[in-house]
PDB file of C-alpha atoms in Angstrom:
ATOM      1  CA  ILE A 568      -0.325  -0.179  -0.200  1.00 63.00           C
ATOM      2  CA  LYS A 569       2.964   2.261   0.453  1.00 72.00           C
ATOM      3  CA  ASP A 570       4.245   2.416  -2.953  1.00 79.00           C
ATOM      4  CA  PRO A 571       1.333   3.166  -4.428  1.00 76.00           C
ATOM      5  CA  ILE A 572       1.106   6.551  -2.004  1.00 74.00           C
ATOM      6  CA  ASP A 573       4.577   7.534  -2.297  1.00 76.00           C
ATOM      7  CA  LYS A 574       4.437   8.160  -6.438  1.00 76.00           C
ATOM      8  CA  TRP A 575       1.145   9.692  -5.363  1.00 70.00           C
ATOM      9  CA  LEU A 576       3.174  12.343  -2.657  1.00 72.00           C
ATOM     10  CA  GLU A 577       6.544  12.506  -5.955  1.00 72.00           C
ATOM     11  CA  ALA A 578       3.237  13.041  -8.533  1.00 69.00           C
ATOM     12  CA  LYS A 579       2.531  15.945  -6.122  1.00 63.00           C
ATOM     13  CA  GLU A 580       5.743  17.327  -5.998  1.00 62.00           C
ATOM     14  CA  LYS A 581       7.105  17.366  -9.632  1.00 62.00           C
ATOM     15  CA  ASP A 582       3.766  19.193 -10.288  1.00 57.00           C
ATOM     16  CA  THR A 583       4.989  23.190 -10.380  1.00 60.00           C
ATOM     17  CA  GLY A 584       2.130  25.266 -12.706  1.00 61.00           C
ATOM     18  CA  GLY A 585      -1.057  25.036 -14.467  1.00 62.00           C
ATOM     19  CA  ALA A 586      -4.292  24.369 -13.139  1.00 61.00           C
ATOM     20  CA  GLU A 587      -5.052  22.776  -9.708  1.00 64.00           C
ATOM     21  CA  LEU A 588      -4.461  19.170 -10.258  1.00 70.00           C
ATOM     22  CA  ASP A 589      -7.532  17.301  -8.733  1.00 84.00           C
ATOM     23  CA  TYR A 590      -5.166  14.492  -7.713  1.00 85.00           C
ATOM     24  CA  VAL A 591      -7.159  11.244  -6.359  1.00 88.00           C
ATOM     25  CA  ARG A 592      -9.021  11.234 -10.205  1.00 91.00           C
ATOM     26  CA  ALA A 593      -5.525  12.026 -11.426  1.00 90.00           C
ATOM     27  CA  HIS A 594      -4.088   8.982  -9.554  1.00 90.00           C
ATOM     28  CA  MET A 595      -6.655   6.731 -11.067  1.00 92.00           C
ATOM     29  CA  ILE A 596      -6.406   7.698 -14.082  1.00 93.00           C
ATOM     30  CA  VAL A 597      -2.438   6.936 -13.881  1.00 92.00           C
ATOM     31  CA  THR A 598      -3.307   3.958 -12.692  1.00 93.00           C
ATOM     32  CA  LEU A 599      -6.057   2.366 -14.654  1.00 94.00           C
ATOM     33  CA  ALA A 600      -3.325   3.463 -17.820  1.00 94.00           C
ATOM     34  CA  ASN A 601      -0.494   1.327 -16.271  1.00 93.00           C
ATOM     35  CA  ALA A 602      -3.070  -1.352 -15.643  1.00 94.00           C
ATOM     36  CA  SER A 603      -4.388  -1.066 -19.048  1.00 94.00           C
ATOM     37  CA  PRO A 604      -3.296  -3.916 -21.523  1.00 94.00           C
ATOM     38  CA  GLU A 605      -4.563  -6.368 -18.465  1.00 95.00           C
ATOM     39  CA  ILE A 606      -8.141  -5.051 -18.618  1.00 94.00           C
ATOM     40  CA  ILE A 607      -8.730  -3.408 -22.116  1.00 95.00           C
ATOM     41  CA  GLY A 608      -5.670  -5.576 -23.687  1.00 95.00           C
ATOM     42  CA  ARG A 609      -3.784  -2.407 -25.054  1.00 93.00           C
ATOM     43  CA  HIS A 610      -1.812   0.707 -23.691  1.00 93.00           C
ATOM     44  CA  ALA A 611      -3.719   3.595 -23.122  1.00 93.00           C
ATOM     45  CA  THR A 612      -4.257   7.042 -25.236  1.00 90.00           C
ATOM     46  CA  ASN A 613      -5.582   9.648 -25.338  1.00 86.00           C
ATOM     47  CA  THR A 614      -8.365   8.842 -28.097  1.00 87.00           C
ATOM     48  CA  ALA A 615     -12.040  11.102 -27.926  1.00 83.00           C
ATOM     49  CA  ASN A 616     -14.335   8.352 -26.778  1.00 87.00           C
ATOM     50  CA  GLY A 617     -11.692   5.608 -27.157  1.00 92.00           C
ATOM     51  CA  PRO A 618     -11.264   2.456 -24.738  1.00 94.00           C
ATOM     52  CA  PHE A 619      -8.731   4.130 -22.030  1.00 95.00           C
ATOM     53  CA  GLN A 620     -11.578   6.993 -22.225  1.00 94.00           C
ATOM     54  CA  ASN A 621     -14.959   4.481 -21.425  1.00 94.00           C
ATOM     55  CA  LEU A 622     -12.610   2.458 -19.019  1.00 95.00           C
ATOM     56  CA  VAL A 623     -11.708   5.627 -17.419  1.00 95.00           C
ATOM     57  CA  ALA A 624     -15.699   6.797 -17.275  1.00 95.00           C
ATOM     58  CA  ALA A 625     -17.294   3.701 -16.341  1.00 95.00           C
ATOM     59  CA  VAL A 626     -14.559   2.932 -13.213  1.00 94.00           C
ATOM     60  CA  PHE A 627     -14.959   7.053 -12.054  1.00 93.00           C
ATOM     61  CA  TYR A 628     -19.304   7.142 -12.715  1.00 93.00           C
ATOM     62  CA  ALA A 629     -18.890   3.506 -10.600  1.00 93.00           C
ATOM     63  CA  CYS A 630     -17.120   4.754  -7.718  1.00 91.00           C
ATOM     64  CA  ASN A 631     -19.011   8.460  -8.119  1.00 90.00           C
ATOM     65  CA  ILE A 632     -16.075  10.548  -9.268  1.00 89.00           C
ATOM     66  CA  PRO A 633     -17.270  13.286 -11.640  1.00 90.00           C
ATOM     67  CA  GLU A 634     -16.229  12.395 -15.193  1.00 90.00           C
ATOM     68  CA  GLN A 635     -16.443  16.548 -16.407  1.00 90.00           C
ATOM     69  CA  GLY A 636     -13.771  16.920 -18.063  1.00 90.00           C
ATOM     70  CA  ILE A 637     -11.380  13.602 -17.933  1.00 92.00           C
ATOM     71  CA  GLU A 638     -10.593  14.188 -21.525  1.00 92.00           C
ATOM     72  CA  SER A 639      -8.284  16.536 -20.638  1.00 91.00           C
ATOM     73  CA  LEU A 640      -6.790  15.413 -17.585  1.00 91.00           C
ATOM     74  CA  ILE A 641      -6.059  11.960 -19.212  1.00 93.00           C
ATOM     75  CA  GLU A 642      -4.317  14.180 -21.976  1.00 92.00           C
ATOM     76  CA  ARG A 643      -2.705  15.709 -19.533  1.00 89.00           C
ATOM     77  CA  MET A 644      -1.977  12.674 -17.234  1.00 90.00           C
ATOM     78  CA  LEU A 645      -0.454  10.380 -19.885  1.00 90.00           C
ATOM     79  CA  LYS A 646       1.643  12.994 -21.313  1.00 87.00           C
ATOM     80  CA  LYS A 647       3.255  13.076 -18.698  1.00 81.00           C
ATOM     81  CA  ARG A 648       3.920   9.753 -17.259  1.00 76.00           C
ATOM     82  CA  ARG A 649       5.342   9.382 -20.916  1.00 72.00           C
ATOM     83  CA  LYS A 650       8.178  12.111 -19.890  1.00 62.00           C
ATOM     84  CA  PRO A 651      11.339  11.116 -19.115  1.00 57.00           C
ATOM     85  CA  LYS A 652      12.162  11.183 -15.076  1.00 53.00           C
TER      86      LYS A 652
END
């Protein structure tokens, strides 16, 4: 349980600008992106209405998490995920 929390805190510390990030939604998107090959059989992409976006929307709905703006948040989080450290 410690590893996901450490990763979340590390991501929070590195955020240096832009709109305030919703860390719960962002963490869920990154977690789903990492698990997407096992869940949907392919890597996460930010394609509008694509399999990954549909997965995120379904999980957010099931968890009663607001879905508005997920397109831009998915794009933002996948871009951050691809950046070399």
